[in-house]
C-alpha cells in the first residue's frame, strides 16, 4: 500500500515549476543555464507598492485578515472591475486569495463534482488540468493549432459540450500561446454558453495588462452570461508581484461565498501585508504598468525576428502575455549523438542539456507540437538564448 494518497500519487508536478527548479539546480552546479521556463516578469515591483507594504508592517497590519480579504481591498477591486472592464461586481462578489492559482483552485474545488466534465482549450495553463483532476472532474480538451492562432471556435465549443459538462476554463491573453480573444470572438462563445443553463466559465484574465493590441475584453461584459462567469485576475503579472501571492475573483455571490468557505479551511486568507501592497496596485492608474508592457512588446518583436533565422520554427504573433509557443515538429525524427527527438519533451531536454537554455515542452500545455519560450527577461539574455537555440538545433539532422 502506498504511504501517500492516491490523490497526490495521481497529481502531476507543475512542469513550469519543475523546469525552473531544474534550471536553478544546474545553475547551482555552476552551469551557465538561461532559464526561460517560468512565466514571471523580471521587473521589480514598483516602489509605491513596496512602500505600502513597509507601511503596513509599521502600522501592525500583521494579523489575520477577513478570509475573503481586507474590505478596503475588496472594494478597490470592485472599482477596478468597473474602471477597467466595465464589470459590476460588488465587494461581496470579490474574494482575494493567495495568488490567482488559489483563486482557480477554490472555484474548481467548490464547483466540480466527481465525474463532471470541464472543457479546457489546448494549449492550456499547466495547473488547470491537475486541479480539475484533484476535484475528480474529467478534463475535456479542445485542440487548436497555430493556423487558428490557438483559439477555439464557437462550433468547436458547442461540439464538446455534453450533459456532463460543468465548466470551461481558459485564459485570455493565453498562457502559453499569447493569443487574445477579441470582443466579437468572446461574444460568439458567450452565445454558445448561454444555451446551456448549467454551464459556468472560469475566465482567467491574469495577463490583462500585458496586451499589445486592442483594449482587453472580459467575457463577463455580456450581460446575458454575466451570472455564469467567474472572472479571475491578480497582481502577479501586470504589476510584477509574483512573490506577493495575491489573486482574486469576481463572481456570482453564491460562488464567491463558496470560495470564501473553501479558503477558510485551507489558508484563512491571503497575507495581510501583501494585501495592503495589492491595494495600492489596484487603486493606481493602470498606466503604471504600461512601461513594462511596452518592454514586453519590444522583446516579443525582437525574439520573433531572431526566431525567423532558426530553420523550421513556426510561430504565431502573440497578442499578449510574455510567451512564444513555436511549432517545433520540423525537428521530430532528427538526431544528434544519443539524442533522438520524438516529441517536445525530447527537444526541450536536448536544448537544455546541449544548449543550456531551459524552455517548457508543449506537452505540459497539452500541445506536443510546440515548446514554450518565456521572453520575460532582458534583451541581451534573449539574444543569447535564441543564438544558443539556433546553434543547438543546427546540430540535429
Ligand atoms: N493563470 C495563468 C494563466 C498563469 O499563467 C498564472 C501564472 N502563475 C496563474 C494563473 C497564477 O498566477 P498567480 O498564482 O501568481 O497569481
Ligand atoms: N504561471 C507561470 C508559468 O506558467 C508561473 C509558474 C506557475 O505558476 O506555474 O510559468
Coordinates of C-alpha atoms and ligand atoms in Angstrom, one line a residue:
X1 CA 0.0 0.0 0.0
X2 CA 1.3 3.4 -0.9
X3 CA 2.0 5.6 2.1
X4 CA 0.9 8.6 0.1
X5 CA -2.7 9.2 -1.0
X6 CA -3.9 8.2 -4.5
X7 CA -4.7 11.9 -4.8
X8 CA -1.1 13.0 -4.6
X9 CA 0.2 10.0 -6.5
X10 CA -2.0 10.8 -9.4
X11 CA -1.1 14.5 -9.4
X12 CA 1.5 15.6 -12.0
X13 CA 4.1 18.0 -10.9
X14 CA 3.8 21.5 -12.3
X15 CA 6.1 21.4 -15.3
X16 CA 6.7 25.1 -15.3
X17 CA 7.9 25.0 -11.7
X18 CA 9.8 21.7 -12.3
X19 CA 11.7 23.2 -15.2
X20 CA 12.5 26.3 -13.1
X21 CA 13.7 24.1 -10.3
X22 CA 15.9 22.1 -12.6
X23 CA 17.5 25.3 -14.1
X24 CA 18.2 26.5 -10.5
X25 CA 19.9 23.2 -9.7
X26 CA 22.0 23.3 -12.9
X27 CA 23.0 26.9 -12.2
X28 CA 24.0 26.0 -8.6
X29 CA 26.3 23.3 -10.1
X30 CA 28.0 26.2 -12.0
X31 CA 26.3 25.6 -15.4
X32 CA 25.6 28.7 -17.4
X33 CA 21.9 27.9 -17.9
X34 CA 19.5 30.6 -19.2
X35 CA 16.1 29.9 -17.7
X36 CA 13.2 30.9 -19.9
X37 CA 11.0 28.3 -18.2
X38 CA 9.0 30.2 -15.6
X39 CA 6.5 32.8 -16.5
X40 CA 7.5 35.7 -14.3
X41 CA 8.3 39.3 -15.1
X42 CA 11.9 40.2 -14.4
X43 CA 11.0 43.7 -13.3
X44 CA 11.0 44.9 -9.7
X45 CA 7.7 45.6 -8.0
X46 CA 7.1 49.4 -8.4
X47 CA 8.3 51.4 -5.4
X48 CA 5.0 52.9 -4.4
X49 CA 3.7 49.4 -3.9
X50 CA 6.7 48.3 -1.8
X51 CA 6.2 51.5 0.3
X52 CA 2.7 50.4 1.1
X53 CA 3.9 47.0 2.3
X54 CA 6.5 48.7 4.6
X55 CA 3.9 51.0 6.0
X56 CA 1.6 48.0 6.6
X57 CA 4.3 46.4 8.7
X58 CA 5.0 49.6 10.7
X59 CA 1.2 50.0 11.2
X60 CA 1.0 46.4 12.5
X61 CA -1.3 45.2 9.8
X62 CA 0.1 41.8 10.7
X63 CA -2.9 39.8 11.9
X64 CA -5.3 37.5 10.2
X65 CA -7.5 39.5 7.8
X66 CA -11.1 38.5 7.0
X67 CA -10.9 35.3 5.0
X68 CA -12.3 36.9 1.8
X69 CA -9.8 39.8 2.0
X70 CA -9.4 43.2 3.6
X71 CA -12.6 45.1 3.0
X72 CA -10.8 48.1 1.5
X73 CA -9.0 45.9 -1.0
X74 CA -12.2 44.1 -2.0
X75 CA -13.9 47.5 -2.6
X76 CA -10.9 48.7 -4.6
X77 CA -11.0 45.5 -6.7
X78 CA -14.7 46.1 -7.2
X79 CA -13.9 49.6 -8.5
X80 CA -11.1 48.2 -10.7
X81 CA -13.5 45.8 -12.4
X82 CA -15.8 48.8 -13.1
X83 CA -12.9 51.1 -14.2
X84 CA -11.0 48.7 -16.5
X85 CA -13.5 46.0 -17.5
X86 CA -17.0 47.6 -17.2
X87 CA -17.9 44.8 -14.8
X88 CA -20.2 45.3 -11.9
X89 CA -19.0 43.1 -9.0
X90 CA -19.9 44.4 -5.6
X91 CA -17.3 44.0 -2.9
X92 CA -19.1 40.9 -1.6
X93 CA -18.7 39.2 -5.0
X94 CA -14.9 39.6 -4.7
X95 CA -12.6 37.1 -3.0
X96 CA -8.9 37.8 -2.5
X97 CA -6.7 34.7 -2.5
X98 CA -3.1 33.6 -2.3
X99 CA -2.4 34.1 -6.0
X100 CA -4.7 33.5 -8.9
X101 CA -3.6 29.9 -8.7
X102 CA -5.5 29.6 -5.4
X103 CA -8.5 31.5 -6.8
X104 CA -8.8 29.0 -9.6
X105 CA -8.4 26.0 -7.2
X106 CA -11.1 27.5 -4.9
X107 CA -13.5 27.7 -7.8
X108 CA -12.8 24.3 -9.2
X109 CA -12.9 22.6 -5.9
X110 CA -16.1 24.4 -4.9
X111 CA -18.0 23.7 -8.1
X112 CA -16.8 20.5 -9.8
X113 CA -18.2 17.1 -8.7
X114 CA -16.6 13.8 -9.4
X115 CA -17.4 12.7 -13.0
X116 CA -18.3 16.2 -14.2
X117 CA -16.6 17.4 -17.3
X118 CA -14.6 20.6 -17.6
X119 CA -13.7 21.9 -21.0
X120 CA -10.2 23.2 -21.4
X121 CA -9.0 24.5 -24.8
X122 CA -5.5 23.5 -25.8
X123 CA -2.9 24.9 -25.2
X124 CA -3.8 25.4 -21.5
X125 CA -2.0 26.6 -18.5
X126 CA -0.5 23.7 -16.7
X127 CA -2.4 23.9 -13.4
X128 CA -5.9 23.8 -14.8
X129 CA -5.9 20.1 -15.7
X130 CA -4.3 18.9 -12.4
X131 CA -6.7 21.0 -10.3
X132 CA -9.7 19.5 -12.2
X133 CA -8.3 16.1 -11.6
X134 CA -7.9 16.9 -7.9
X135 CA -11.6 17.7 -7.8
X136 CA -12.2 14.3 -9.6
X137 CA -13.6 16.1 -12.6
X138 CA -12.8 15.0 -16.1
X139 CA -10.8 17.4 -18.3
X140 CA -12.2 17.5 -21.9
X141 CA -9.7 19.3 -24.2
X142 CA -10.4 21.1 -27.5
X143 CA -7.5 21.1 -29.9
X144 CA -6.4 24.2 -31.7
X145 CA -3.4 24.9 -33.9
X146 CA -1.1 27.7 -35.0
X147 CA -3.3 28.2 -38.1
X148 CA -6.3 29.2 -35.9
X149 CA -3.9 31.3 -33.7
X150 CA -4.6 28.7 -31.0
X151 CA -8.2 29.9 -30.5
X152 CA -11.3 27.8 -30.4
X153 CA -14.4 28.4 -32.5
X154 CA -18.0 28.6 -31.1
X155 CA -18.6 25.4 -33.2
X156 CA -15.8 23.5 -31.5
X157 CA -17.1 24.6 -28.1
X158 CA -20.6 23.5 -28.9
X159 CA -19.4 20.1 -30.1
X160 CA -17.5 19.4 -26.9
X161 CA -20.4 20.2 -24.5
X162 CA -22.2 17.1 -23.1
X163 CA -24.9 16.7 -20.4
X164 CA -22.0 16.2 -18.0
X165 CA -20.2 19.5 -18.8
X166 CA -20.0 21.7 -15.8
X167 CA -17.4 24.3 -16.7
X168 CA -15.0 25.8 -19.2
X169 CA -11.6 27.1 -18.1
X170 CA -9.5 29.3 -20.4
X171 CA -7.2 32.3 -20.3
X172 CA -7.1 35.4 -22.4
X173 CA -4.4 36.6 -23.1
X174 CA -3.4 33.0 -23.1
X175 CA -0.6 31.3 -21.3
X176 CA 1.2 29.7 -23.3
X177 CA 0.2 30.9 -26.8
X178 CA -0.2 34.6 -26.1
X179 CA -3.4 34.6 -28.1
X180 CA -6.0 37.2 -27.2
X181 CA -9.8 36.8 -27.8
X182 CA -11.4 40.0 -29.2
X183 CA -14.8 41.2 -28.3
X184 CA -16.6 39.5 -31.2
X185 CA -14.9 36.2 -30.6
X186 CA -15.9 36.3 -26.9
X187 CA -19.5 37.3 -27.7
X188 CA -19.7 34.3 -30.1
X189 CA -18.5 32.0 -27.4
X190 CA -21.0 33.6 -24.9
X191 CA -23.8 32.9 -27.3
X192 CA -23.0 29.2 -27.1
X193 CA -22.6 29.2 -23.4
X194 CA -26.0 30.8 -22.8
X195 CA -27.7 27.9 -24.5
X196 CA -26.6 25.6 -21.6
X197 CA -28.2 26.8 -18.3
X198 CA -25.8 24.7 -16.1
X199 CA -22.6 25.7 -17.7
X200 CA -20.1 28.0 -16.0
X201 CA -16.8 29.6 -17.1
X202 CA -13.6 30.5 -15.4
X203 CA -12.2 33.4 -17.5
X204 CA -8.6 33.7 -16.4
X205 CA -7.5 37.3 -17.2
X206 CA -4.3 37.4 -15.2
X207 CA -2.4 38.8 -18.3
X208 CA -4.9 41.7 -18.8
X209 CA -2.3 44.4 -18.6
X210 CA 0.2 42.5 -20.9
X211 CA -1.8 43.0 -24.0
X212 CA -0.2 44.6 -27.1
X213 CA -3.2 45.2 -29.2
X214 CA -6.7 46.5 -28.7
X215 CA -8.2 47.0 -25.2
X216 CA -8.6 43.9 -23.0
X217 CA -12.0 42.3 -23.2
X218 CA -13.7 40.4 -20.4
X219 CA -16.2 37.6 -21.1
X220 CA -18.4 38.7 -18.2
X221 CA -19.1 42.0 -20.0
X222 CA -22.0 40.4 -21.9
X223 CA -25.0 40.8 -19.6
X224 CA -26.7 37.6 -20.8
X225 CA -23.8 35.4 -19.5
X226 CA -22.6 37.6 -16.6
X227 CA -24.0 35.3 -13.9
X228 CA -22.2 32.2 -15.4
X229 CA -18.7 33.7 -15.4
X230 CA -16.1 33.7 -12.7
X231 CA -13.5 36.4 -13.7
X232 CA -10.0 35.6 -12.3
X233 CA -7.3 38.2 -12.1
X234 CA -4.4 39.2 -9.9
X235 CA -1.4 41.4 -9.4
X236 CA 1.4 38.9 -10.2
X237 CA 1.9 39.6 -13.8
X238 CA 0.9 43.1 -14.6
X239 CA 2.5 44.7 -11.6
X240 CA 5.5 42.3 -11.3
X241 CA 4.3 41.0 -8.0
X242 CA 4.6 37.2 -8.4
X243 CA 6.1 36.7 -4.9
X244 CA 3.5 38.6 -3.1
X245 CA 0.9 35.9 -3.9
X246 CA -2.3 37.9 -4.4
X247 CA -5.0 36.9 -6.9
X248 CA -8.8 37.5 -6.9
X249 CA -12.1 36.6 -8.4
X250 CA -15.3 38.5 -9.3
X251 CA -18.2 36.0 -9.4
X252 CA -21.8 35.5 -8.6
X253 CA -22.2 35.9 -4.9
X254 CA -23.1 32.2 -4.2
X255 CA -19.8 31.2 -5.9
X256 CA -17.8 33.8 -4.0
X257 CA -19.3 32.6 -0.8
X258 CA -18.3 29.0 -1.6
X259 CA -14.8 30.1 -2.3
X260 CA -14.6 32.0 1.0
X261 CA -15.7 28.8 2.8
X262 CA -13.1 26.8 1.0
X263 CA -10.4 29.3 1.7
X264 CA -11.4 29.5 5.3
X265 CA -10.4 25.8 5.7
X266 CA -7.3 26.0 3.5
X267 CA -5.4 29.2 4.2
X268 CA -7.6 31.6 6.3
X269 CA -6.9 34.1 3.6
X270 CA -4.0 35.9 1.9
X271 CA -1.1 37.5 3.7
X272 CA -2.1 40.8 5.3
X273 CA 1.0 42.8 4.1
X274 CA 0.6 41.6 0.6
X275 CA -3.0 42.6 0.6
X276 CA -2.0 46.2 1.6
X277 CA 0.5 46.3 -1.2
X278 CA -2.0 45.0 -3.7
X279 CA -4.4 47.7 -2.5
X280 CA -2.0 50.4 -3.8
X281 CA -1.5 48.5 -7.1
X282 CA -5.2 48.0 -7.8
X283 CA -6.1 51.6 -6.9
X284 CA -3.3 53.1 -9.1
X285 CA -3.9 54.2 -12.6
X286 CA -3.2 51.2 -14.8
X287 CA -0.7 53.4 -16.7
X288 CA 1.8 52.4 -14.1
X289 CA 2.0 49.1 -15.9
X290 CA 2.4 50.4 -19.4
X291 CA 6.2 50.8 -19.3
X292 CA 6.6 47.1 -18.5
X293 CA 4.0 46.2 -21.2
X294 CA 5.9 48.2 -23.8
X295 CA 9.1 46.5 -22.8
X296 CA 7.5 43.1 -23.2
X297 CA 6.2 44.1 -26.7
X298 CA 9.7 45.1 -27.7
X299 CA 11.1 41.8 -26.5
X300 CA 8.4 39.9 -28.3
X301 CA 9.3 41.6 -31.6
X302 CA 12.9 41.0 -31.0
X303 CA 12.5 37.3 -30.3
X304 CA 10.1 36.8 -33.2
X305 CA 12.6 38.4 -35.5
X306 CA 15.5 36.4 -34.2
X307 CA 13.5 33.1 -34.4
X308 CA 13.0 33.7 -38.1
X309 CA 16.6 32.7 -38.5
X310 CA 16.0 29.3 -37.0
X311 CA 15.0 26.8 -39.7
X312 CA 11.7 25.1 -39.2
X313 CA 10.3 27.1 -36.3
X314 CA 6.8 28.2 -36.9
X315 CA 5.4 31.0 -34.7
X316 CA 2.1 32.9 -34.4
X317 CA 2.2 36.6 -33.4
X318 CA 1.2 36.5 -29.7
X319 CA -1.0 39.5 -28.9
X320 CA -0.3 39.4 -25.2
X321 CA 1.3 37.7 -22.1
X322 CA 5.1 37.1 -22.4
X323 CA 5.4 33.7 -24.2
X324 CA 6.1 32.5 -27.7
X325 CA 4.9 29.0 -28.4
X326 CA 6.6 27.9 -31.6
X327 CA 5.7 24.7 -33.5
X328 CA 8.8 22.6 -33.5
X329 CA 7.6 19.5 -35.4
X330 CA 10.3 20.1 -38.1
X331 CA 12.8 18.6 -35.7
X332 CA 10.9 15.5 -34.9
X333 CA 12.7 12.4 -36.2
X334 CA 16.1 14.2 -36.2
X335 CA 19.0 13.0 -34.1
X336 CA 22.4 14.1 -32.6
X337 CA 24.7 11.7 -30.7
X338 CA 22.4 9.9 -28.3
X339 CA 19.5 12.4 -28.7
X340 CA 16.6 11.2 -30.8
X341 CA 13.9 13.8 -31.0
X342 CA 10.5 12.3 -30.9
X343 CA 8.5 14.9 -29.1
X344 CA 8.5 18.3 -27.4
X345 CA 9.9 16.9 -24.2
X346 CA 12.9 15.3 -26.0
X347 CA 13.5 18.6 -27.7
X348 CA 13.3 20.7 -24.5
X349 CA 15.7 18.3 -22.8
X350 CA 18.1 18.5 -25.8
X351 CA 18.0 22.3 -25.8
X352 CA 18.6 22.3 -22.0
X353 CA 21.5 19.8 -21.9
X354 CA 23.2 20.7 -25.2
X355 CA 22.3 24.4 -25.4
X356 CA 21.9 25.5 -21.8
X357 CA 18.6 27.1 -22.3
X358 CA 15.6 26.0 -20.3
X359 CA 12.2 26.1 -22.0
X360 CA 9.0 24.2 -21.2
X361 CA 7.9 21.4 -23.5
X362 CA 4.5 21.9 -25.1
X363 CA 3.0 18.6 -23.8
X364 CA 2.8 20.3 -20.4
X365 CA 0.3 22.6 -22.0
X366 CA -1.4 19.9 -24.0
X367 CA 0.3 20.6 -27.3
X368 CA 3.2 18.3 -28.0
X369 CA 4.0 20.1 -31.3
X370 CA 5.2 23.2 -29.6
X371 CA 7.6 24.5 -27.0
X372 CA 7.1 27.5 -24.6
X373 CA 9.7 30.2 -24.6
X374 CA 9.2 32.9 -21.9
X375 CA 10.6 36.3 -23.0
X376 CA 10.3 37.9 -19.6
X377 CA 13.9 38.7 -19.4
X378 CA 16.4 41.3 -20.8
X379 CA 17.0 41.8 -24.5
X380 CA 20.7 40.7 -24.1
X381 CA 19.7 37.5 -22.4
X382 CA 17.1 36.9 -25.1
X383 CA 19.6 37.4 -27.9
X384 CA 22.0 35.0 -26.3
X385 CA 19.2 32.4 -25.7
X386 CA 18.0 32.5 -29.3
X387 CA 21.6 32.2 -30.5
X388 CA 22.1 29.1 -28.3
X389 CA 18.9 27.6 -29.6
X390 CA 19.8 28.2 -33.2
X391 CA 23.3 26.6 -32.7
X392 CA 22.0 23.7 -30.8
X393 CA 19.1 22.9 -33.2
X394 CA 21.5 23.1 -36.1
X395 CA 23.3 20.0 -34.7
X396 CA 20.2 17.9 -35.3
X397 CA 19.9 16.0 -38.6
Ligands
LIG1 N1 -3.3 31.7 -14.6 C1 -2.3 31.8 -15.6 C2 -2.7 31.7 -17.0 C3 -1.0 31.9 -15.2 O1 0.0 31.9 -16.2 C4 -0.6 32.0 -13.9 C5 0.9 32.2 -13.6 N2 1.3 31.8 -12.5 C6 -1.6 32.0 -12.9 C7 -2.9 31.8 -13.3 C8 -1.4 32.1 -11.4 O2 -0.9 33.3 -11.1 P1 -0.6 33.7 -9.6 O3 -0.9 32.5 -8.7 O4 0.9 34.0 -9.5 O5 -1.4 34.8 -9.3
LIG2 N1 2.3 30.9 -14.5 C1 3.7 30.9 -14.6 C2 4.1 29.9 -15.6 O1 3.2 29.4 -16.3 C3 4.4 30.7 -13.3 C4 4.5 29.2 -12.8 C5 3.3 28.6 -12.3 O2 2.6 29.3 -11.5 O3 3.0 27.5 -12.8 O4 5.2 29.7 -15.8

